[in-house]
Coordinates of C-alpha atoms in Angstrom, one line a residue:
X1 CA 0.0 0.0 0.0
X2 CA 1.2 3.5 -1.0
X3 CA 1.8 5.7 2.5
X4 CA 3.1 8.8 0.2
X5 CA 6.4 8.2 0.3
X6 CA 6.5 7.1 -3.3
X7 CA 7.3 10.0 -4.6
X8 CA 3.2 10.4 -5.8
X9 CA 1.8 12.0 -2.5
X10 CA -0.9 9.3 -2.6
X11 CA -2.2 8.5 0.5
X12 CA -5.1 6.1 1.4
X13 CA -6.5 10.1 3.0
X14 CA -6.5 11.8 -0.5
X15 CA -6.7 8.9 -3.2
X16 CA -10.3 10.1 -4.4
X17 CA -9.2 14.4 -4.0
X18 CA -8.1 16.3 -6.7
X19 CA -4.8 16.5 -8.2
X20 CA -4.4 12.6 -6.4
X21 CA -7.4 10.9 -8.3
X22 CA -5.8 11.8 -12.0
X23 CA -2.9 9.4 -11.2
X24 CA -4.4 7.1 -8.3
X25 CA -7.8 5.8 -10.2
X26 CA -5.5 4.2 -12.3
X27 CA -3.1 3.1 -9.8
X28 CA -5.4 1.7 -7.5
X29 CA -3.7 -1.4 -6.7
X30 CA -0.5 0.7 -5.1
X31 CA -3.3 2.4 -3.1
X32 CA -5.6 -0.4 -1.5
X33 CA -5.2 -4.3 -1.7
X34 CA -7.0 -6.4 -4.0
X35 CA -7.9 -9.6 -5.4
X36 CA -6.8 -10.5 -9.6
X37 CA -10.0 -11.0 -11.3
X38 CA -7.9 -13.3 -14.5
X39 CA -8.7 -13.2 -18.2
X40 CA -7.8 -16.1 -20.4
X41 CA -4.9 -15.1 -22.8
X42 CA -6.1 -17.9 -25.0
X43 CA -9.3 -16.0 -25.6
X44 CA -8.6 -12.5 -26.4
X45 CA -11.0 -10.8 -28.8
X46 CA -9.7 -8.6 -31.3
X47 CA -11.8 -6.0 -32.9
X48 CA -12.3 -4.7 -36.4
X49 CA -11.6 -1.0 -37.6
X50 CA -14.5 1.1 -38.0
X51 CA -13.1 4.7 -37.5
X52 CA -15.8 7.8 -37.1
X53 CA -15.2 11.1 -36.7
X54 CA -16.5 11.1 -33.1
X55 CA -14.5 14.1 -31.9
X56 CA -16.5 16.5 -34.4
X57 CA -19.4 15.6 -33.7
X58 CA -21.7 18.4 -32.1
X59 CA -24.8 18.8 -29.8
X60 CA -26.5 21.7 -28.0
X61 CA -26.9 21.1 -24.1
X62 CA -30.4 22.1 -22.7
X63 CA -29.2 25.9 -21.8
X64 CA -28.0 26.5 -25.4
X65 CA -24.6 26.0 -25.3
X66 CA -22.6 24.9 -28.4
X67 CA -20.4 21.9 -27.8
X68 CA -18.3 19.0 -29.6
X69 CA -17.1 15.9 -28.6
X70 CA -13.5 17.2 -28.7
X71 CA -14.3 19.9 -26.1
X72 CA -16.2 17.5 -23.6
X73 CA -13.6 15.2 -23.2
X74 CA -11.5 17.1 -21.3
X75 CA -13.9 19.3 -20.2
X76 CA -15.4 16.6 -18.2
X77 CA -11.5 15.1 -16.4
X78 CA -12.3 12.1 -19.6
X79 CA -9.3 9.5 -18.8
X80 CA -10.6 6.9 -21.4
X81 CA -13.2 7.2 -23.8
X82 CA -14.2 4.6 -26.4
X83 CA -17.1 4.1 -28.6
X84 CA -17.8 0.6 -30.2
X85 CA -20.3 0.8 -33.4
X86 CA -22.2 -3.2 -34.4
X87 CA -19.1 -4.4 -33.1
X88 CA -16.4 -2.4 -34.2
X89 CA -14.0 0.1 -32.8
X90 CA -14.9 3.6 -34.3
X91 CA -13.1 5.9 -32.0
X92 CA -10.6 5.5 -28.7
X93 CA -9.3 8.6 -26.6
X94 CA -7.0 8.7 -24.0
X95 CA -6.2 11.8 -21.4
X96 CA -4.5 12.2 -17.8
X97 CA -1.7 9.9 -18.6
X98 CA -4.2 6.8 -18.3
X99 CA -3.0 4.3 -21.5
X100 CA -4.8 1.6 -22.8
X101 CA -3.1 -1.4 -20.5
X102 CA -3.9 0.5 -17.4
X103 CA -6.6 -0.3 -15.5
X104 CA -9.1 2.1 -13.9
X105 CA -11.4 1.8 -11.2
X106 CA -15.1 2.1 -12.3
X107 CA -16.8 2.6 -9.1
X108 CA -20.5 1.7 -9.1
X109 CA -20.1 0.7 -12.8
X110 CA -19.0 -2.8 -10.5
X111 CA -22.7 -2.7 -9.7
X112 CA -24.1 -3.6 -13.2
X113 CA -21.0 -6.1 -13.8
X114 CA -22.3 -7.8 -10.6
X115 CA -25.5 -7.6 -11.4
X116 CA -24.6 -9.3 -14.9
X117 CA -22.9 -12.0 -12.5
X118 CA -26.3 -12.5 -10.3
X119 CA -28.4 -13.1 -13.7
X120 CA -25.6 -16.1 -14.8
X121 CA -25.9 -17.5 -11.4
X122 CA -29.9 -17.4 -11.6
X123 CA -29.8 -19.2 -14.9
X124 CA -27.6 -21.9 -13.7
X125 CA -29.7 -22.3 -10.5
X126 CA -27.3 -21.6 -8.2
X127 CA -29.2 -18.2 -7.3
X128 CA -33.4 -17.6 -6.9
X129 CA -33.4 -13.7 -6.9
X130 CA -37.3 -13.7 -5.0
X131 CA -35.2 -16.1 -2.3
X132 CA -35.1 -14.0 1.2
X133 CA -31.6 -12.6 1.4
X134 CA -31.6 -15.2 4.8
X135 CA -31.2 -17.9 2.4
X136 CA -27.9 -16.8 1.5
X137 CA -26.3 -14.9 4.1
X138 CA -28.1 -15.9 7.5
X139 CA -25.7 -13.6 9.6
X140 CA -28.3 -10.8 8.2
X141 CA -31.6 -11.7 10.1
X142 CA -31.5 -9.1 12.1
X143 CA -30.8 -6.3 10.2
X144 CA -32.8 -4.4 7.4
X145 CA -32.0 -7.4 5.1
X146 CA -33.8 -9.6 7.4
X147 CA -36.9 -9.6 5.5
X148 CA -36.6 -8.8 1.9
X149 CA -35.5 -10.1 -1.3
X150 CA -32.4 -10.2 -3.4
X151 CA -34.6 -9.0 -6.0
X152 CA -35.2 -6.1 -3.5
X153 CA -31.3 -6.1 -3.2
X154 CA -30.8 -5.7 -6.6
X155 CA -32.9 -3.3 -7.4
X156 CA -32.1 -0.7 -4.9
X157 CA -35.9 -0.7 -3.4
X158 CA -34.4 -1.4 0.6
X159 CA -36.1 0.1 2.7
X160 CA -33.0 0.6 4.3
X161 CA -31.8 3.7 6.7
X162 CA -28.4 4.6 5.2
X163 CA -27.9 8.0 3.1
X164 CA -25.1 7.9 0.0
X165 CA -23.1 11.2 1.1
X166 CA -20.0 10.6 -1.2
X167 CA -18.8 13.6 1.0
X168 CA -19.8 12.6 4.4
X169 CA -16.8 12.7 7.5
X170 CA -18.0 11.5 9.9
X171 CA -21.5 9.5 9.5
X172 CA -22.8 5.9 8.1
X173 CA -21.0 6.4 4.5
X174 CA -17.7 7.5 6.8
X175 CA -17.8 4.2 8.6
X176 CA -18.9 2.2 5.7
X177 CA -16.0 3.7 3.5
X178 CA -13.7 2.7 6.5
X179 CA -14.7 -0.9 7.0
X180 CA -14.0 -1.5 3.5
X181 CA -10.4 -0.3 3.6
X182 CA -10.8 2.7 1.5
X183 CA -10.3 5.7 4.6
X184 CA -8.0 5.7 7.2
X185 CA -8.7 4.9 10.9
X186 CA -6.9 6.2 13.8
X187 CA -6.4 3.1 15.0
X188 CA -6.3 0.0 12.6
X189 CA -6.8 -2.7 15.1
X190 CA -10.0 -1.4 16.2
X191 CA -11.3 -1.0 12.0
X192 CA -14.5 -3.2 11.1
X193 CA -14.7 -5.1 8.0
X194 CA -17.3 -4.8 5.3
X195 CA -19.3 -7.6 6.0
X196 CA -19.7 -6.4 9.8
X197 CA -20.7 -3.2 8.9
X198 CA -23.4 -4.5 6.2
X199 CA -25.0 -6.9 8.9
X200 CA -25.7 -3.9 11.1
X201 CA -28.1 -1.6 8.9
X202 CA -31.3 -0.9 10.2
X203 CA -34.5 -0.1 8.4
X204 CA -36.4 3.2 7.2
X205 CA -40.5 4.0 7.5
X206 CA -40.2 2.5 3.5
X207 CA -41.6 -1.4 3.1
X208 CA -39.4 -3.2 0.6
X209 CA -40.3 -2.6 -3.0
X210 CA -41.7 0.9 -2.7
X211 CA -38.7 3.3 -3.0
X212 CA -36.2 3.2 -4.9
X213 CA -33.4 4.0 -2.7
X214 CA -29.7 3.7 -4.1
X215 CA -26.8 2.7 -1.4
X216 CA -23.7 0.9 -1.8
X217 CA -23.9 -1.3 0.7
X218 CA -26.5 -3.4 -1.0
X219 CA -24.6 -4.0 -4.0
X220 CA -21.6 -5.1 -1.8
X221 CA -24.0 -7.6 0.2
X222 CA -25.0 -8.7 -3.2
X223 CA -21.4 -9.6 -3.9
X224 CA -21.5 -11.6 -0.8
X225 CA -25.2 -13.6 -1.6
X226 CA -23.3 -14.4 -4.7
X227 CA -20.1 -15.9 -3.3
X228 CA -22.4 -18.0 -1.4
X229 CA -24.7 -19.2 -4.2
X230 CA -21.7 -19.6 -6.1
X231 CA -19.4 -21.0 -3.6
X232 CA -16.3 -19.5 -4.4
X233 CA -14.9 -15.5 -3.6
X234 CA -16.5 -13.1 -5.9
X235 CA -13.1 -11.9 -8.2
X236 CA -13.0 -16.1 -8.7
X237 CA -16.5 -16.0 -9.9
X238 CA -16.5 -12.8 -12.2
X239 CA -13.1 -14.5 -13.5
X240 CA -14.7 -18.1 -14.4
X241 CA -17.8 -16.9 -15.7
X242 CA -17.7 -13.5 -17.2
X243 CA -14.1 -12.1 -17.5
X244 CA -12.4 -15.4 -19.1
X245 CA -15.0 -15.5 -21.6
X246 CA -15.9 -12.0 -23.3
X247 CA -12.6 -12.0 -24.7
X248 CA -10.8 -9.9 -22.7
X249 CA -7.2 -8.5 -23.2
X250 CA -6.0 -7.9 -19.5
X251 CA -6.8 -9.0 -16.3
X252 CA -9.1 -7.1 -14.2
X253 CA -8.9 -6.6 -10.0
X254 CA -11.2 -5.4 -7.2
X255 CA -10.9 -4.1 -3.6
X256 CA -10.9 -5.9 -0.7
X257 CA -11.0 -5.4 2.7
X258 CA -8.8 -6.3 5.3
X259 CA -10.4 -10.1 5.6
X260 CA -10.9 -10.2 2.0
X261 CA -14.5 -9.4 1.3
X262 CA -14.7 -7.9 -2.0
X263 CA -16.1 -4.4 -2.8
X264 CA -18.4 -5.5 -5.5
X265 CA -20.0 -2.3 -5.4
X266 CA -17.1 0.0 -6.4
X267 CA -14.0 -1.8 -6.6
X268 CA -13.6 -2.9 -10.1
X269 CA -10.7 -1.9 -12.0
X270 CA -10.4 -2.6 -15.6
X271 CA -8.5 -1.4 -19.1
X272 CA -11.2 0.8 -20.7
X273 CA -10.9 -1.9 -24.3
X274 CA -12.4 -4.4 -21.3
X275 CA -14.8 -2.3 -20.2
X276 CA -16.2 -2.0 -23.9
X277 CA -15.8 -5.5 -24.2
X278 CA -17.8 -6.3 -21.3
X279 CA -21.0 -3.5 -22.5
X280 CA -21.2 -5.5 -26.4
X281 CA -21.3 -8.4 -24.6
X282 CA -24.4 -7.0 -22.8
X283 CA -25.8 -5.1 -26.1
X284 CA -25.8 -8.4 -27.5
X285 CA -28.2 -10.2 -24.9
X286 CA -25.3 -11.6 -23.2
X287 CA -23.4 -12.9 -26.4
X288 CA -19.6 -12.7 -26.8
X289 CA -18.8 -14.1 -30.3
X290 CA -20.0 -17.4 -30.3
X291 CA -20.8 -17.9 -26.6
X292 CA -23.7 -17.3 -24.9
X293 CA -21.7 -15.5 -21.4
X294 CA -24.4 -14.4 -19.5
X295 CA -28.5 -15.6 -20.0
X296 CA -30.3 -13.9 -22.9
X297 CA -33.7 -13.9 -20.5
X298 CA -32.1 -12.0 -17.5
X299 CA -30.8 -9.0 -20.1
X300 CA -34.4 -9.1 -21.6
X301 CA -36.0 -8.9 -18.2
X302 CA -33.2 -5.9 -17.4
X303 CA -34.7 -3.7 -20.6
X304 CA -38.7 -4.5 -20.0
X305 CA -38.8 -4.4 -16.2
X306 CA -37.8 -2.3 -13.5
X307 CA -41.0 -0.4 -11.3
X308 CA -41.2 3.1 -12.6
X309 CA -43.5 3.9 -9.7
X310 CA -40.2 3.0 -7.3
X311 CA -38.1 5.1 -9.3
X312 CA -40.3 8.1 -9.1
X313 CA -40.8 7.7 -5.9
X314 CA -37.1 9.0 -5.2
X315 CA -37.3 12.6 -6.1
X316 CA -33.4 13.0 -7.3
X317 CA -33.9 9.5 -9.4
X318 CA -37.4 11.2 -11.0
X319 CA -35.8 14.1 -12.2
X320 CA -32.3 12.7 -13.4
X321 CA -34.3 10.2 -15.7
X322 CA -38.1 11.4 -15.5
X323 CA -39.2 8.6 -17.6
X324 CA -36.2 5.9 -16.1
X325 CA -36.4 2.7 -14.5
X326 CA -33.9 1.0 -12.7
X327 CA -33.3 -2.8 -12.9
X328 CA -30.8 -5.2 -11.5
X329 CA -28.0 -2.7 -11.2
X330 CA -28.9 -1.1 -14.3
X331 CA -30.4 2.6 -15.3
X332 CA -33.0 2.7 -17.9
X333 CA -32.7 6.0 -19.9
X334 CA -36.0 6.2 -20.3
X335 CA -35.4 8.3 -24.0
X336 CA -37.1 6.8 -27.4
X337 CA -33.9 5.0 -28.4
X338 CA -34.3 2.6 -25.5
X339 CA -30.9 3.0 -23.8
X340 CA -29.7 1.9 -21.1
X341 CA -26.4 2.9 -19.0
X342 CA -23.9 1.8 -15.8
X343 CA -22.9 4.9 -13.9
X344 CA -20.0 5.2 -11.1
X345 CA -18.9 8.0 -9.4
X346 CA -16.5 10.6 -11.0
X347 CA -17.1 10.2 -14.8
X348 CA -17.5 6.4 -15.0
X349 CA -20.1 5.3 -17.8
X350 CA -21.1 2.4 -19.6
X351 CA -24.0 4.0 -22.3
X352 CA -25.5 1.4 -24.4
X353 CA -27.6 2.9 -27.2
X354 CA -29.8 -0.3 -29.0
X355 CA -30.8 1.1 -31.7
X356 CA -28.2 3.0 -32.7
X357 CA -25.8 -0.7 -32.2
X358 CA -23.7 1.7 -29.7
X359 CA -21.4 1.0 -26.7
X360 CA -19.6 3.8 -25.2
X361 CA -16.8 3.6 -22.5
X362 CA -15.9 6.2 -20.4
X363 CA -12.9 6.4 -17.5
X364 CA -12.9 9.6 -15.5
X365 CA -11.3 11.8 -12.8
X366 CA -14.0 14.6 -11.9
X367 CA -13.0 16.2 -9.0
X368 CA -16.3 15.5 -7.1
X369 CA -18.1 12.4 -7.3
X370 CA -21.2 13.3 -8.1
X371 CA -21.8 16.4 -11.0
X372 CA -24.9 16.7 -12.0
X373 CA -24.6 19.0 -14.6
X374 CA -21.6 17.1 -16.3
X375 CA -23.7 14.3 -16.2
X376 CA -26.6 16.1 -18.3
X377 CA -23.7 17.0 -20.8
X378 CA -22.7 13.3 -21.3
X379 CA -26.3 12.3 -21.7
X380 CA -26.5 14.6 -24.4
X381 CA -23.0 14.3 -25.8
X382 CA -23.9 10.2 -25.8
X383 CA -27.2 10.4 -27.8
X384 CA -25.3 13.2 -30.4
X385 CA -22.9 10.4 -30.8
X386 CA -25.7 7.7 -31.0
X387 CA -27.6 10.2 -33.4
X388 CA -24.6 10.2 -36.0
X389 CA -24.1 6.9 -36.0
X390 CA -27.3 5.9 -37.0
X391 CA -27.3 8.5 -40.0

């Protein structure tokens, strides 16, 4: 682990700040400990040359201002940017020193990879998302997970009492971030673990199923029903049964805590080629050249369900995406194209775009984690791009 005497300045205190994060989202490994999530270098899938002229492309945001794709990119701390059209690679961008055999964390983009993982599970069996969450992780029954689903799990409608304050010091998301390694403790002997903290949640006035309320902590207990259905740790699963198989170039890794429990909410790093890799395989219903990765059904059931009351229940949800939905870790746009996207903290995106046959990739370094109005300029930028494509 880096202490910042390196020569970087990177300390486990400043990873996520500004300057720090430019260098240390793609460093992550000399920052926090993790666990190898392997490819197969038998396997790698090369792709075909498409090239568009992406950076000229231009869009009008909602208060009239002019942009392109050039500008935006930097404009918006871009690390990695790629854009996949039917299959093929028409434009790749690099910025902040990231290259293309670096890998970058993606933050809660590791929700929809896991959530990917949960659907292969269910269709081998192993997992029955209506199960009670007790089936799976018994150490729960007496917290908020006590009584609900997975399915409730995986789509964010806990009726849980925890608020996601990226910036909070000193509250739940403070201790949560320190039992999972990722802030510093006074004194490391007395530091919890993740799966400590998670079984100590309590609930809100909300009965499962009626909100949609996003936290962390549910994806990472997700991670942990899934080790269990699956029987083996979680970077061991998401190597056997997703990242060996979509024809990956590099090995991928994820945080862990100091006992090993996997942040399967936030802790995936991966090269940005991978991270395109992974969003065709989920554009084509779960296909990755010949090989049916993860089931056809579950991605179907991602696009047509999800409860739109839940979602506008949650006033911040209803107007990011008045007419979205969210389903197993995934955002429905809501827009006439029907796309759908994986969004993590500081510029992390995967935007799928259906009809237009479009997977973009995007690796970030905002300086805060959550922007709202960058994230209204990629929505825009990302259906400019779609928009082209499809003319």
């Amino acid at each position: 682990m880096n202490d910042g005497t390196s020569g970087t300045g990177i300390t486990l205190a400043n990873w996520r700040l500004p300057p720090w994060n430019c260098y240390a989202f793609h460093h992550v490994a000399e920052v926090l400990p993790v666990a190898r999530i392997a490819h197969d270098p038998a396997c790698v899938f090369a792709w075909s040359q498409a090239p568009r002229a992406i950076a000229d492309v231009a869009f009008t945001t909602a208060d009239g201002t002019a942009w392109t794709v050039a500008r935006m990119l930097p404009h918006t701390a871009t690390d990695g940017f790629l854009v996949l059209h039917k299959g093929r690679l028409a434009y790749e961008w690099y910025g902040n020193g990231l290259t293309a055999t670096d890998p970058h964390i993606v933050f809660s983009v590791s929700k929809s990879i896991t959530g990917i993982l949960a659907g292969i599970l269910a269709d081998r069996g192993q997992l029955e998302p209506d199960a009670p969450v007790t089936r799976y992780i018994p150490e729960a029954a007496g917290s908020v997970y006590g009584d609900c689903t997975v399915r409730h799990v995986l789509d964010m409608s806990v009726g849980i009492s925890f608020v996601e304050n990226y910036l909070d010091a000193t509250g739940d998301f403070a201790r949560y971030r320190a039992a999972t390694g990722w802030n510093p403790v006074a004194d490391p002997a007395l530091a919890g673990d993740l799966h400590s903290f998670l079984v100590t949640l309590s609930r809100d006035e909300n009965p499962h199923g009626a909100k949609f309320h996003y936290v962390s902590p549910n994806s990472d207990l997700l991670g942990w029903i899934l080790e269990r259905a699956g029987g083996v740790p979680y970077a061991r699963l998401l190597s056997e049964l997703i990242w060996s198989r979509i024809g990956a170039e590099a090995d991928a890794h994820v945080t862990v805590d100091k006992l090993g429990a996997a942040r399967s909410a936030g802790g995936i790093c991966v090269v940005l080629r991978d991270l395109a890799r992974f969003g065709e395989m989920v554009r084509n219903l779960g296909r990755a050249g010949d090989e049916q990765v993860a089931p056809r059904w579950w991605i179907e059931d991602i696009l047509t369900n999800g409860d739109q009351r839940a979602w506008l229940a949650q006033p911040t949800a209803a107007k990011f995406l008045p007419n979205g939905r969210y389903r197993s870790q995934w955002y429905m746009v809501g827009n006439p194209s029907g796309a759908y996207c994986a969004i993590g903290i500081h510029g992390q995106w995967i935007y799928i775009d259906p009809a237009a046959e479009m997977v973009i990739a995007k690796l970030s370094s905002q300086p805060l984690p959550v922007d709202e109005g960058i994230d209204y300029l990629l929505l825009a930028a990302f259906d400019a791009i779609a928009t082209s494509l499809r003319n």
